[in-house]
Short mmCIF file of C-alpha atoms in Angstrom, two decimals:
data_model
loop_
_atom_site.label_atom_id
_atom_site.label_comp_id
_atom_site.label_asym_id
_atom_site.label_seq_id
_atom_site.Cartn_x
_atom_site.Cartn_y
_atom_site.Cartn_z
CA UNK A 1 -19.08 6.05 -5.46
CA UNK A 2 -20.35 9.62 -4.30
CA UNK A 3 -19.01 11.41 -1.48
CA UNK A 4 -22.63 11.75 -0.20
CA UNK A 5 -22.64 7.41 -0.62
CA UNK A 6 -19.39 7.19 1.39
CA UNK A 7 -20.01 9.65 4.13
CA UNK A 8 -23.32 7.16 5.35
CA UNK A 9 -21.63 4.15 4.62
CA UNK A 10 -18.93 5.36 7.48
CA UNK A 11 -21.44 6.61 9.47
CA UNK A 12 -23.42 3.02 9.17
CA UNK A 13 -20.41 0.70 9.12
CA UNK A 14 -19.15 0.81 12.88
CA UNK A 15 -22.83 0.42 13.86
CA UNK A 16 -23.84 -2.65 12.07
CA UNK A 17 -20.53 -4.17 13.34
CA UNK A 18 -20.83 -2.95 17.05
CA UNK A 19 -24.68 -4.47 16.82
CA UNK A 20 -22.84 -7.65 15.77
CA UNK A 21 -20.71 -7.75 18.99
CA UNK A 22 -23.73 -7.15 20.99
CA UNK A 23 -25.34 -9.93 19.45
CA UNK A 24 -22.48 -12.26 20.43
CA UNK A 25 -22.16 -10.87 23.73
CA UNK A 26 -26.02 -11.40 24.67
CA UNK A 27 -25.38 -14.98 24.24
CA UNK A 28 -24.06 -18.38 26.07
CA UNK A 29 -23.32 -20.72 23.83
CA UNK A 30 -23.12 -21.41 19.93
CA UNK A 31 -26.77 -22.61 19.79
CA UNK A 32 -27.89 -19.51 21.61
CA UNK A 33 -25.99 -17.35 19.00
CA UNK A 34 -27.27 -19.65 15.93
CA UNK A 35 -30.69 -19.43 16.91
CA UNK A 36 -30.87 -15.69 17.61
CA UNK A 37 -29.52 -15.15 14.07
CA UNK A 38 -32.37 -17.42 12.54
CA UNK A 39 -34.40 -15.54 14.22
CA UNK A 40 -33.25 -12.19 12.76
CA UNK A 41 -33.96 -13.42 9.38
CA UNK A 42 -37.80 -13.26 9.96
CA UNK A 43 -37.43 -9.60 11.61
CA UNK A 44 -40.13 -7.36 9.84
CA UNK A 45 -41.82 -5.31 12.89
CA UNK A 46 -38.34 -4.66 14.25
CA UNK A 47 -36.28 -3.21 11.20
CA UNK A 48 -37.24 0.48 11.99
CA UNK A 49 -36.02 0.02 15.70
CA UNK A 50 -32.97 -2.21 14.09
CA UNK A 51 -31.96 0.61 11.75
CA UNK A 52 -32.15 3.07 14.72
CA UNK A 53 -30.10 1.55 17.09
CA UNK A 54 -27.12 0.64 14.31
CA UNK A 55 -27.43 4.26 13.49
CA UNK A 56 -27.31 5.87 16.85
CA UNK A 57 -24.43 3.45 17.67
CA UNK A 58 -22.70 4.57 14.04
CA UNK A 59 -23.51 8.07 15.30
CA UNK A 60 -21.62 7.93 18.46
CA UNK A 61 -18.78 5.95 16.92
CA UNK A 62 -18.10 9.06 14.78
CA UNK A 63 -18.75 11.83 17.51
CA UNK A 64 -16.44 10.17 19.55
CA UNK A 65 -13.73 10.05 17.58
CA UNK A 66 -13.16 6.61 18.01
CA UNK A 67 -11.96 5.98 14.21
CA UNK A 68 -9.40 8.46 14.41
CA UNK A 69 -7.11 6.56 17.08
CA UNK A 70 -5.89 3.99 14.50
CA UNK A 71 -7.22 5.61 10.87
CA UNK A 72 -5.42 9.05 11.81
CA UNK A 73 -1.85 7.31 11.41
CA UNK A 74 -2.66 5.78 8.12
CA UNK A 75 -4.50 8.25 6.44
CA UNK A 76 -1.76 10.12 7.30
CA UNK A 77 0.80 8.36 5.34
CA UNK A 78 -1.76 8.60 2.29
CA UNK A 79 -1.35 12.23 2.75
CA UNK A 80 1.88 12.53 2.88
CA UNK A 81 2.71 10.87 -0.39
CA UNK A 82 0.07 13.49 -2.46
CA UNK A 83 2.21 16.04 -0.45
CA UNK A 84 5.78 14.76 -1.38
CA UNK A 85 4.47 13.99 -4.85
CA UNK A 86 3.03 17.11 -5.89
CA UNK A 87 6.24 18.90 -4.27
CA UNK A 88 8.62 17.06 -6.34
CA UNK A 89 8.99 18.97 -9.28
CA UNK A 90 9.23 22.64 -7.84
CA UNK A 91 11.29 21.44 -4.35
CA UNK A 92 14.44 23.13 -5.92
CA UNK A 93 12.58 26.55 -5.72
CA UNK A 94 12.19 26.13 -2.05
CA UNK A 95 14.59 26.18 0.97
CA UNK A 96 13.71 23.62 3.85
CA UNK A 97 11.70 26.24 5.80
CA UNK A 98 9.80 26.87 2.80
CA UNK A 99 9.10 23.11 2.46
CA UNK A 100 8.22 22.32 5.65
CA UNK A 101 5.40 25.26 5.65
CA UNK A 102 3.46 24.14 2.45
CA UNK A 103 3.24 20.49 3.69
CA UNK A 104 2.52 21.09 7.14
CA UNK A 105 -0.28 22.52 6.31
CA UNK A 106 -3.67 21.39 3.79
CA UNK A 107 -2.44 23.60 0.77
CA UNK A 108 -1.26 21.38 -0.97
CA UNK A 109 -4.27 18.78 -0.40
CA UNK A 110 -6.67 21.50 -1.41
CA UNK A 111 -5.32 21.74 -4.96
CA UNK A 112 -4.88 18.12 -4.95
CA UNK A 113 -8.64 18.11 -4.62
CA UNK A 114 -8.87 20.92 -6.97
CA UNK A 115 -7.00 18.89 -9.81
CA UNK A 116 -9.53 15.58 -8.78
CA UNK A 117 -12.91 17.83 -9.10
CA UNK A 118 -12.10 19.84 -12.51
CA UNK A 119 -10.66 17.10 -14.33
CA UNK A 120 -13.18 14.56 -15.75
CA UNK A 121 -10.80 11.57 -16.01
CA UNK A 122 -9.45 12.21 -12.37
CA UNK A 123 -13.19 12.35 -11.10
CA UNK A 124 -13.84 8.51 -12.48
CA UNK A 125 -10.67 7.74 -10.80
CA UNK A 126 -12.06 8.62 -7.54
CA UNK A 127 -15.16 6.69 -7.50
CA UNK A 128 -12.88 3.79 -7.39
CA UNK A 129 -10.32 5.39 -4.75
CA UNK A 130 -13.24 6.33 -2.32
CA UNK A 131 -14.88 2.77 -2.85
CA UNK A 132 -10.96 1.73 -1.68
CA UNK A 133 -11.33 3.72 1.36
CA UNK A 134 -14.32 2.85 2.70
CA UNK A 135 -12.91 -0.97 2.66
CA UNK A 136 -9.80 0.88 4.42
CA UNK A 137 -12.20 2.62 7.21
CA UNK A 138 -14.60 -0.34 7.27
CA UNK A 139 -11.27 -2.42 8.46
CA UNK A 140 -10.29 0.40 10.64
CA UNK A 141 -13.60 0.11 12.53
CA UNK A 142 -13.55 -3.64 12.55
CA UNK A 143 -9.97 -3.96 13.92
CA UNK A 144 -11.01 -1.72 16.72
CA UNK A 145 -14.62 -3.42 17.18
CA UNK A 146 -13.88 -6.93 16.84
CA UNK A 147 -10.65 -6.06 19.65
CA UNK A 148 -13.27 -4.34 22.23
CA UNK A 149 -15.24 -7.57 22.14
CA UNK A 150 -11.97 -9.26 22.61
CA UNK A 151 -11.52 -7.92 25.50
CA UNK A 152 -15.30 -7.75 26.79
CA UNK A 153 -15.33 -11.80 25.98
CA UNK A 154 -12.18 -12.05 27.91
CA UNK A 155 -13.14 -10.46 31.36
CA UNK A 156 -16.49 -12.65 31.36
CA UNK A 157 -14.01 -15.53 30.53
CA UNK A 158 -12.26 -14.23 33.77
CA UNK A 159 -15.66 -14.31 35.68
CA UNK A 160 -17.84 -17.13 34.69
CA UNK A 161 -14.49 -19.16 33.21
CA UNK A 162 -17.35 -20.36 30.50
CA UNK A 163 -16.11 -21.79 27.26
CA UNK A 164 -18.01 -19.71 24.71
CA UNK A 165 -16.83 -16.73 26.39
CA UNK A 166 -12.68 -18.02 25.56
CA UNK A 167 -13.64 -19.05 22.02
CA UNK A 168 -15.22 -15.98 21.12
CA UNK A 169 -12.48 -14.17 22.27
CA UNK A 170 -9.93 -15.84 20.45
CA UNK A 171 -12.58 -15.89 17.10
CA UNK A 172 -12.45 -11.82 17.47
CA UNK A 173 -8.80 -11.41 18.09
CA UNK A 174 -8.11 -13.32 14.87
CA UNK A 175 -10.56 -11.38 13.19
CA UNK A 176 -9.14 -7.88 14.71
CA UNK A 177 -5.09 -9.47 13.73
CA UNK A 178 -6.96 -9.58 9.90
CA UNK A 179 -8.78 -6.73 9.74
CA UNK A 180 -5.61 -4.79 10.78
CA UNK A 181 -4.05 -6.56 8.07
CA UNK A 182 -6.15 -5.49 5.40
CA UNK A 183 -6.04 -1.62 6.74
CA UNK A 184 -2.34 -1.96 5.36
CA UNK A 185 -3.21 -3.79 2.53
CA UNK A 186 -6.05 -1.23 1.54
CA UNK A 187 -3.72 1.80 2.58
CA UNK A 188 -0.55 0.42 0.10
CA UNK A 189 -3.51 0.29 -2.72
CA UNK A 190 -4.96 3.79 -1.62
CA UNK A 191 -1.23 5.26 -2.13
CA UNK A 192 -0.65 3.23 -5.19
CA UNK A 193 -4.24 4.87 -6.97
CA UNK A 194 -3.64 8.13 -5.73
CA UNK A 195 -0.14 8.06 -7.83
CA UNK A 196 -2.08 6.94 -10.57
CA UNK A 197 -4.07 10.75 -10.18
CA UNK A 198 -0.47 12.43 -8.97
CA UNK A 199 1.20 11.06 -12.45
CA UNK A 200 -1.62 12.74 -14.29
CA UNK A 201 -1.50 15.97 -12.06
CA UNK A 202 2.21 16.25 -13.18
CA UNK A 203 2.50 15.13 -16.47
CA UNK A 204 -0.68 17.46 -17.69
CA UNK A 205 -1.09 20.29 -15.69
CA UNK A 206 2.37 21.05 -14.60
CA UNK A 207 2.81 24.44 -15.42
CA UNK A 208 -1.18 25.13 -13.32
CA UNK A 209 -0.04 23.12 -10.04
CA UNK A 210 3.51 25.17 -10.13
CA UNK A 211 1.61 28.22 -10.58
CA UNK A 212 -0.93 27.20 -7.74
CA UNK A 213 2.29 26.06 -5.49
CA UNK A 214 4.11 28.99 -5.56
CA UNK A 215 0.64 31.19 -5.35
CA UNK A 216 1.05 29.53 -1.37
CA UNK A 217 1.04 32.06 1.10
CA UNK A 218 4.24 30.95 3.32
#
C-alpha cells in the first residue's frame, strides 16, 4: 500500500462511517433503516452528491483533529518502541540527559524512516505495516463514531423513550467496546512488524544508524 493510497483511505474512512450513523439516526424503526438501505443499492443519480458529502464529512473529521484524541496515545506507544529499539545498542555512550534529548524529539524517527525508504526489503515490509495501520486508524475512527451515535441514540431514547432509539444504542456501544478492542489488537501487531524492520536496522546497518545517532545535534 502507497502512502498516497493510505493518506485518502484516512481521509475517506471516518466519512463513510459518520454517513452510516446518519443513516441510522434518520430512522424509526428497523424497517425504516432496512428499506432506506435497499434503496441505496439502486443509487446512480446520487453517487456524485454521496461521494461529496462522505468526503466533506472525512474532511472535517481530519481538520478537527478528532482522530488524534484516542490514536495520539497509541501511536505513541508505536513510537516509542522504534525509539527504545534503535537506542539500544549505543545507550552506553549516552548519559540520561543525553537520552532523554534524542527521544524526545523525531530524530530518531527520521532515520527510522530513512532506513525504511533506502532499503528495498524494508520498503515491501511497509506496504504491509501501513495496510496494518489503516485497520488501526479505521478502528480508531469507528470506536469514536460508533460511541457519538451512542450517545446521540441515547438522549432521543431519553426524549421519545422509543425502542429503536435503546437498541441502537446498545448495537453501537458494543460495536465502539470492539472496535476499541481491535485498536489494541492492531497496535500489539503494528509494534510486533515494526521490530521485524528494527531487527534488520540493527543487525545490517549498525555501524550507519550509530554513525547517524551520534551525528544528533543534542
Amino acid at each position: 500500500m502507497s502512502i498516497t493510497t493510505l493518506k485518502n483511505c484516512r481521509l475517506i474512512m471516518p466519512g463513510v462511517f459518520t454517513f452510516i450513523i446518519i443513516l441510522f439516526v434518520l430512522q424509526d424503526d428497523f424497517i425504516g433503516l432496512n428499506n432506506t438501505i435497499s434503496i441505496l443499492h439502486d443509487i446512480t443519480t446520487q453517487d456524485i452528491l454521496l461521494s461529496i458529502a462522505v468526503l466533506v464529512a472525512g474532511s472535517l473529521y481530519y481538520i478537527l483533529g478528532i482522530r488524534d484524541l484516542l490514536w495520539n496515545q497509541y501511536h505513541k506507544r508505536v513510537k516509542d518502541n522504534i525509539k527504545e529499539r534503535l537506542l539500544a545498542p549505543f545507550i552506553d555512550g549516552f548519559n540520561d540527559y543525553q537520552q532523554y534529548i534524542i527521544k524526545s524529539g523525531n530524530q530518531l524517527m527520521n532515520i527510522f524512516y530513512n532506513f525504511i525508504d533506502n532499503d528495498k526489503s524494508l520498503s515491501e515490509k511497509a506496504n504491509i505495516v501501513r495496510f496494518n495501520g489503516l485497520i488501526c486508524t479505521s478502528s480508531v475512527d469507528a470506536t469514536i463514531i460508533t460511541a457519538f451515535g451512542a450517545f446521540i441514540f441515547l438522549i432521543r431514547f431519553i426524549i421519545d423513550k422509543g425502542g429503536y432509539a435503546i437498541y441502537m444504542c446498545l448495537i453501537l456501544v458494543a460495536l465502539s467496546l470492539f472496535c476499541r478492542y481491535l485498536v489494541e489488537l492492531t497496535t500489539r501487531k503494528h509494534i510486533a512488524l515494526s521490530n521485524e524492520q528494527l531487527d534488520v536496522i540493527i543487525q545490517l546497518h549498525q555501524v550507519d544508524l550509530g554513525e547517524k545517532i551520534r551525528a544528533i545535534n543534542i
